[in-house]
Amino acid sequence: MERDATILVTGGTGLVGSAIVRILRAKGYSNVLAPARGMLDLMNVQAVREYFAAQRPAYAVLAAARVGGIAANMAHPAEFLHQNIVMQENVMWAAHQQGVRKLMFLGSNCIYPRECPQPMREEYIMTGPVEPTNEAYAIAKIAGVKLAEKIYEQYGTPFISCLPCNIYGDRDHFETERGHVIPGMLRRMHDAKRSGAPEFVIWGTGTPRREFMHADDLAEGVEFLMRVYTENRFVNIGSGEDITVGELAALIKEIVGYKGKLVFDTSKPDGMPRKLLEVSRIRALGWAPRVSLRDGIERVYRWFLENQ
Ligand SMILES: NC(=O)c1ccc[n+]([C@@H]2O[C@H](COP(=O)([O-])OP(=O)(O)OC[C@H]3O[C@@H](n4cnc5c(N)ncnc54)[C@H](OP(=O)(O)O)[C@@H]3O)[C@@H](O)[C@H]2O)c1
């Protein structure tokens, strides 16, 4: 990827996209385009085609999507399926038609089967049904990964995908409905500390294991793959380490300085017992994340305090 090439990043206002834009610019890429939704609505196929025709990006990264936690996915499955399919289709096809030389599609670890053997290897995709609570989102993401693969297979243009683990970072959604685990817990624990609440309730038993990576590491990984990766096989990208929800809550308690007691509401569902990506493919290419979970969460909490 030449430093002066035009690189389009969709979703540049989001958690992942904003990190990708920042890291690309920090690495000296001088022509990174990141149109916000108000400037380019990716649901509008005509607008997307005209944008590609006018800007002629040489490279593209698709970090725009309709994203949300369990509650949002369960409340709006039709929109999650429809909007993600349409956005990725609009962008990938316009990119293909306008001669984009390489494209990265951001998939998600939720496309693996619910009963997937752990850690989850790339070849386990589509070997069983996905988790029902995010089925619509997962089906859209599988379609996106497959569209990239088929364009690469049929036309020889490297449209590739990576599948990240749970990502956290500065511009996360700290409000509850859209919130992911780390920002949701940080926010609620911060509120519990301020109100002097004696107890902090966590859904489930606290035993499920989850894998997290800072958005800056994902952005570094995306830039790395855009430079070096040429195979038509999607790649897992994660920290390769997991932690129980209970351990995560204890770590956040320490970082926030909350003095109350952690209580597990075992009447609530746990979700999948484990969700860990097998990351040997990207490790073999010579890439590994750098931000430790403690450092990363401390950074996010500082950002939250300064920007809430
Ligand atoms: N966060 C994670 O844990 C995680 C894990 C694995 C994979 N990923 C993948 O990473 C990608 C980005 O996720 P994220 O966490 O960064 O989500 P996010 O913070 O919600 O960002 C989504 C971005 O998409 C944009 N967008 C949505 N609809 C649009 C439309 N119609 N037109 C133009 N832009 C639109 C949003 O713009 P607005 O700001 O205007 O809404 C925002 O910039 C997704 O593909 C997701 O599947 C994320």
GROMACS .gro file of N, CA and C in nm, residues 80-165:
model
  258
   80PHE      N    1  -3.066  -0.551   1.134
   80PHE     CA    2  -2.925  -0.597   1.137
   80PHE      C    3  -2.891  -0.676   1.012
   81LEU      N    4  -2.985  -0.759   0.967
   81LEU     CA    5  -2.959  -0.839   0.847
   81LEU      C    6  -2.963  -0.749   0.723
   82HIS      N    7  -3.071  -0.672   0.710
   82HIS     CA    8  -3.092  -0.589   0.590
   82HIS      C    9  -2.980  -0.485   0.575
   83GLN      N   10  -2.955  -0.407   0.678
   83GLN     CA   11  -2.860  -0.296   0.663
   83GLN      C   12  -2.717  -0.346   0.641
   84ASN      N   13  -2.679  -0.452   0.711
   84ASN     CA   14  -2.542  -0.499   0.691
   84ASN      C   15  -2.522  -0.558   0.552
   85ILE      N   16  -2.621  -0.634   0.507
   85ILE     CA   17  -2.611  -0.690   0.371
   85ILE      C   18  -2.601  -0.576   0.268
   86VAL      N   19  -2.689  -0.478   0.281
   86VAL     CA   20  -2.694  -0.371   0.179
   86VAL      C   21  -2.566  -0.288   0.181
   87MET      N   22  -2.522  -0.249   0.300
   87MET     CA   23  -2.401  -0.164   0.307
   87MET      C   24  -2.278  -0.235   0.249
   88GLN      N   25  -2.257  -0.360   0.290
   88GLN     CA   26  -2.136  -0.430   0.242
   88GLN      C   27  -2.145  -0.460   0.093
   89GLU      N   28  -2.266  -0.489   0.047
   89GLU     CA   29  -2.287  -0.515  -0.095
   89GLU      C   30  -2.262  -0.387  -0.177
   90ASN      N   31  -2.320  -0.276  -0.132
   90ASN     CA   32  -2.301  -0.149  -0.203
   90ASN      C   33  -2.154  -0.114  -0.215
   91VAL      N   34  -2.083  -0.125  -0.102
   91VAL     CA   35  -1.943  -0.081  -0.101
   91VAL      C   36  -1.854  -0.179  -0.178
   92MET      N   37  -1.873  -0.309  -0.153
   92MET     CA   38  -1.783  -0.405  -0.219
   92MET      C   39  -1.803  -0.405  -0.370
   93TRP      N   40  -1.928  -0.394  -0.413
   93TRP     CA   41  -1.950  -0.401  -0.557
   93TRP      C   42  -1.901  -0.273  -0.626
   94ALA      N   43  -1.924  -0.160  -0.563
   94ALA     CA   44  -1.872  -0.035  -0.621
   94ALA      C   45  -1.719  -0.040  -0.625
   95ALA      N   46  -1.658  -0.093  -0.519
   95ALA     CA   47  -1.512  -0.103  -0.514
   95ALA      C   48  -1.463  -0.193  -0.627
   96HIS      N   49  -1.533  -0.305  -0.647
   96HIS     CA   50  -1.496  -0.398  -0.753
   96HIS      C   51  -1.509  -0.329  -0.890
   97GLN      N   52  -1.621  -0.261  -0.912
   97GLN     CA   53  -1.644  -0.200  -1.043
   97GLN      C   54  -1.551  -0.083  -1.072
   98GLN      N   55  -1.510  -0.013  -0.965
   98GLN     CA   56  -1.425   0.104  -0.986
   98GLN      C   57  -1.276   0.070  -0.976
   99GLY      N   58  -1.243  -0.057  -0.971
   99GLY     CA   59  -1.101  -0.096  -0.980
   99GLY      C   60  -1.021  -0.080  -0.853
  100VAL      N   61  -1.087  -0.088  -0.736
  100VAL     CA   62  -1.010  -0.088  -0.610
  100VAL      C   63  -0.913  -0.205  -0.613
  101ARG      N   64  -0.787  -0.180  -0.573
  101ARG     CA   65  -0.683  -0.282  -0.592
  101ARG      C   66  -0.680  -0.385  -0.478
  102LYS      N   67  -0.722  -0.342  -0.358
  102LYS     CA   68  -0.727  -0.436  -0.245
  102LYS      C   69  -0.830  -0.384  -0.146
  103LEU      N   70  -0.902  -0.477  -0.085
  103LEU     CA   71  -1.008  -0.437   0.007
  103LEU      C   72  -1.006  -0.528   0.129
  104MET      N   73  -1.034  -0.467   0.244
  104MET     CA   74  -1.043  -0.544   0.368
  104MET      C   75  -1.184  -0.533   0.423
  105PHE      N   76  -1.249  -0.648   0.442
  105PHE     CA   77  -1.382  -0.652   0.503
  105PHE      C   78  -1.368  -0.696   0.648
  106LEU      N   79  -1.430  -0.620   0.740
  106LEU     CA   80  -1.426  -0.657   0.880
  106LEU      C   81  -1.540  -0.752   0.912
  107GLY      N   82  -1.506  -0.878   0.938
  107GLY     CA   83  -1.606  -0.976   0.980
  107GLY      C   84  -1.619  -0.970   1.131
  108SER      N   85  -1.656  -1.084   1.189
  108SER     CA   86  -1.673  -1.085   1.335
  108SER      C   87  -1.662  -1.229   1.386
  109ASN      N   88  -1.616  -1.242   1.512
  109ASN     CA   89  -1.604  -1.378   1.570
  109ASN      C   90  -1.741  -1.444   1.588
  110CYS      N   91  -1.851  -1.366   1.581
  110CYS     CA   92  -1.983  -1.425   1.604
  110CYS      C   93  -2.030  -1.509   1.486
  111ILE      N   94  -1.953  -1.514   1.378
  111ILE     CA   95  -1.996  -1.598   1.265
  111ILE      C   96  -1.962  -1.745   1.285
  112TYR      N   97  -1.883  -1.775   1.388
  112TYR     CA   98  -1.854  -1.917   1.415
  112TYR      C   99  -1.975  -1.985   1.479
  113PRO      N  100  -1.989  -2.117   1.461
  113PRO     CA  101  -2.103  -2.187   1.520
  113PRO      C  102  -2.108  -2.170   1.672
  114ARG      N  103  -2.230  -2.173   1.723
  114ARG     CA  104  -2.250  -2.160   1.868
  114ARG      C  105  -2.175  -2.270   1.944
  115GLU      N  106  -2.176  -2.390   1.889
  115GLU     CA  107  -2.109  -2.504   1.957
  115GLU      C  108  -1.969  -2.525   1.900
  116CYS      N  109  -1.903  -2.422   1.859
  116CYS     CA  110  -1.773  -2.435   1.793
  116CYS      C  111  -1.666  -2.490   1.888
  117PRO      N  112  -1.585  -2.585   1.844
  117PRO     CA  113  -1.471  -2.626   1.927
  117PRO      C  114  -1.381  -2.504   1.954
  118GLN      N  115  -1.319  -2.502   2.071
  118GLN     CA  116  -1.236  -2.387   2.109
  118GLN      C  117  -1.089  -2.428   2.116
  119PRO      N  118  -0.995  -2.341   2.084
  119PRO     CA  119  -1.016  -2.212   2.018
  119PRO      C  120  -1.067  -2.231   1.875
  120MET      N  121  -1.130  -2.123   1.822
  120MET     CA  122  -1.201  -2.134   1.694
  120MET      C  123  -1.106  -2.112   1.576
  121ARG      N  124  -1.088  -2.217   1.498
  121ARG     CA  125  -0.999  -2.208   1.381
  121ARG      C  126  -1.080  -2.161   1.261
  122GLU      N  127  -1.012  -2.096   1.166
  122GLU     CA  128  -1.079  -2.040   1.049
  122GLU      C  129  -1.165  -2.144   0.976
  123GLU      N  130  -1.118  -2.268   0.973
  123GLU     CA  131  -1.193  -2.368   0.894
  123GLU      C  132  -1.323  -2.414   0.961
  124TYR      N  133  -1.351  -2.369   1.083
  124TYR     CA  134  -1.475  -2.411   1.150
  124TYR      C  135  -1.597  -2.329   1.106
  125ILE      N  136  -1.577  -2.226   1.025
  125ILE     CA  137  -1.691  -2.144   0.979
  125ILE      C  138  -1.789  -2.234   0.904
  126MET      N  139  -1.919  -2.211   0.927
  126MET     CA  140  -2.028  -2.280   0.859
  126MET      C  141  -2.029  -2.432   0.883
  127THR      N  142  -1.981  -2.474   1.001
  127THR     CA  143  -1.989  -2.616   1.033
  127THR      C  144  -2.105  -2.643   1.130
  128GLY      N  145  -2.182  -2.539   1.165
  128GLY     CA  146  -2.296  -2.557   1.255
  128GLY      C  147  -2.372  -2.428   1.269
  129PRO      N  148  -2.492  -2.433   1.334
  129PRO     CA  149  -2.572  -2.310   1.349
  129PRO      C  150  -2.503  -2.206   1.438
  130VAL      N  151  -2.525  -2.079   1.406
  130VAL     CA  152  -2.466  -1.971   1.487
  130VAL      C  153  -2.554  -1.945   1.609
  131GLU      N  154  -2.503  -1.864   1.702
  131GLU     CA  155  -2.577  -1.825   1.822
  131GLU      C  156  -2.707  -1.755   1.780
  132PRO      N  157  -2.824  -1.806   1.827
  132PRO     CA  158  -2.951  -1.750   1.778
  132PRO      C  159  -2.971  -1.601   1.808
  133THR      N  160  -2.916  -1.551   1.920
  133THR     CA  161  -2.941  -1.409   1.953
  133THR      C  162  -2.876  -1.312   1.855
  134ASN      N  163  -2.771  -1.358   1.783
  134ASN     CA  164  -2.715  -1.266   1.682
  134ASN      C  165  -2.710  -1.330   1.543
  135GLU      N  166  -2.810  -1.415   1.519
  135GLU     CA  167  -2.814  -1.488   1.392
  135GLU      C  168  -2.816  -1.393   1.272
  136ALA      N  169  -2.900  -1.289   1.278
  136ALA     CA  170  -2.917  -1.200   1.163
  136ALA      C  171  -2.784  -1.131   1.129
  137TYR      N  172  -2.718  -1.080   1.232
  137TYR     CA  173  -2.589  -1.013   1.214
  137TYR      C  174  -2.485  -1.111   1.158
  138ALA      N  175  -2.484  -1.232   1.215
  138ALA     CA  176  -2.385  -1.331   1.173
  138ALA      C  177  -2.406  -1.372   1.028
  139ILE      N  178  -2.533  -1.392   0.989
  139ILE     CA  179  -2.561  -1.432   0.850
  139ILE      C  180  -2.514  -1.323   0.753
  140ALA      N  181  -2.539  -1.197   0.789
  140ALA     CA  182  -2.494  -1.085   0.704
  140ALA      C  183  -2.342  -1.086   0.693
  141LYS      N  184  -2.275  -1.108   0.806
  141LYS     CA  185  -2.128  -1.108   0.805
  141LYS      C  186  -2.072  -1.225   0.724
  142ILE      N  187  -2.138  -1.342   0.735
  142ILE     CA  188  -2.093  -1.457   0.654
  142ILE      C  189  -2.107  -1.421   0.505
  143ALA      N  190  -2.219  -1.355   0.470
  143ALA     CA  191  -2.238  -1.314   0.330
  143ALA      C  192  -2.127  -1.218   0.287
  144GLY      N  193  -2.086  -1.129   0.376
  144GLY     CA  194  -1.980  -1.033   0.343
  144GLY      C  195  -1.846  -1.101   0.320
  145VAL      N  196  -1.812  -1.194   0.410
  145VAL     CA  197  -1.686  -1.269   0.396
  145VAL      C  198  -1.688  -1.346   0.264
  146LYS      N  199  -1.803  -1.407   0.235
  146LYS     CA  200  -1.813  -1.489   0.113
  146LYS      C  201  -1.810  -1.402  -0.013
  147LEU      N  202  -1.873  -1.285  -0.008
  147LEU     CA  203  -1.870  -1.198  -0.127
  147LEU      C  204  -1.724  -1.156  -0.157
  148ALA      N  205  -1.651  -1.120  -0.053
  148ALA     CA  206  -1.510  -1.084  -0.073
  148ALA      C  207  -1.435  -1.203  -0.134
  149GLU      N  208  -1.455  -1.321  -0.078
  149GLU     CA  209  -1.386  -1.442  -0.128
  149GLU      C  210  -1.419  -1.470  -0.275
  150LYS      N  211  -1.549  -1.455  -0.309
  150LYS     CA  212  -1.592  -1.488  -0.445
  150LYS      C  213  -1.537  -1.387  -0.546
  151ILE      N  214  -1.532  -1.259  -0.507
  151ILE     CA  215  -1.475  -1.158  -0.597
  151ILE      C  216  -1.327  -1.189  -0.621
  152TYR      N  217  -1.258  -1.226  -0.512
  152TYR     CA  218  -1.115  -1.260  -0.524
  152TYR      C  219  -1.099  -1.382  -0.616
  153GLU      N  220  -1.181  -1.484  -0.591
  153GLU     CA  221  -1.173  -1.610  -0.667
  153GLU      C  222  -1.201  -1.585  -0.816
  154GLN      N  223  -1.307  -1.509  -0.844
  154GLN     CA  224  -1.351  -1.494  -0.983
  154GLN      C  225  -1.271  -1.389  -1.060
  155TYR      N  226  -1.234  -1.280  -0.992
  155TYR     CA  227  -1.169  -1.169  -1.064
  155TYR      C  228  -1.021  -1.152  -1.030
  156GLY      N  229  -0.975  -1.225  -0.927
  156GLY     CA  230  -0.833  -1.218  -0.892
  156GLY      C  231  -0.792  -1.093  -0.816
  157THR      N  232  -0.889  -1.011  -0.773
  157THR     CA  233  -0.854  -0.891  -0.696
  157THR      C  234  -0.857  -0.927  -0.548
  158PRO      N  235  -0.750  -0.897  -0.474
  158PRO     CA  236  -0.748  -0.939  -0.334
  158PRO      C  237  -0.847  -0.861  -0.247
  159PHE      N  238  -0.968  -0.912  -0.239
  159PHE     CA  239  -1.066  -0.864  -0.142
  159PHE      C  240  -1.059  -0.965  -0.028
  160ILE      N  241  -1.011  -0.920   0.088
  160ILE     CA  242  -0.985  -1.014   0.198
  160ILE      C  243  -1.067  -0.974   0.321
  161SER      N  244  -1.076  -1.066   0.415
  161SER     CA  245  -1.152  -1.038   0.537
  161SER      C  246  -1.071  -1.078   0.658
  162CYS      N  247  -1.093  -1.005   0.768
  162CYS     CA  248  -1.040  -1.051   0.896
  162CYS      C  249  -1.155  -1.062   0.994
  163LEU      N  250  -1.139  -1.153   1.089
  163LEU     CA  251  -1.242  -1.178   1.190
  163LEU      C  252  -1.187  -1.142   1.327
  164PRO      N  253  -1.222  -1.024   1.378
  164PRO     CA  254  -1.169  -0.984   1.509
  164PRO      C  255  -1.244  -1.047   1.626
  165CYS      N  256  -1.175  -1.057   1.740
  165CYS     CA  257  -1.240  -1.095   1.865
  165CYS      C  258  -1.316  -0.973   1.917
   0.00000   0.00000   0.00000
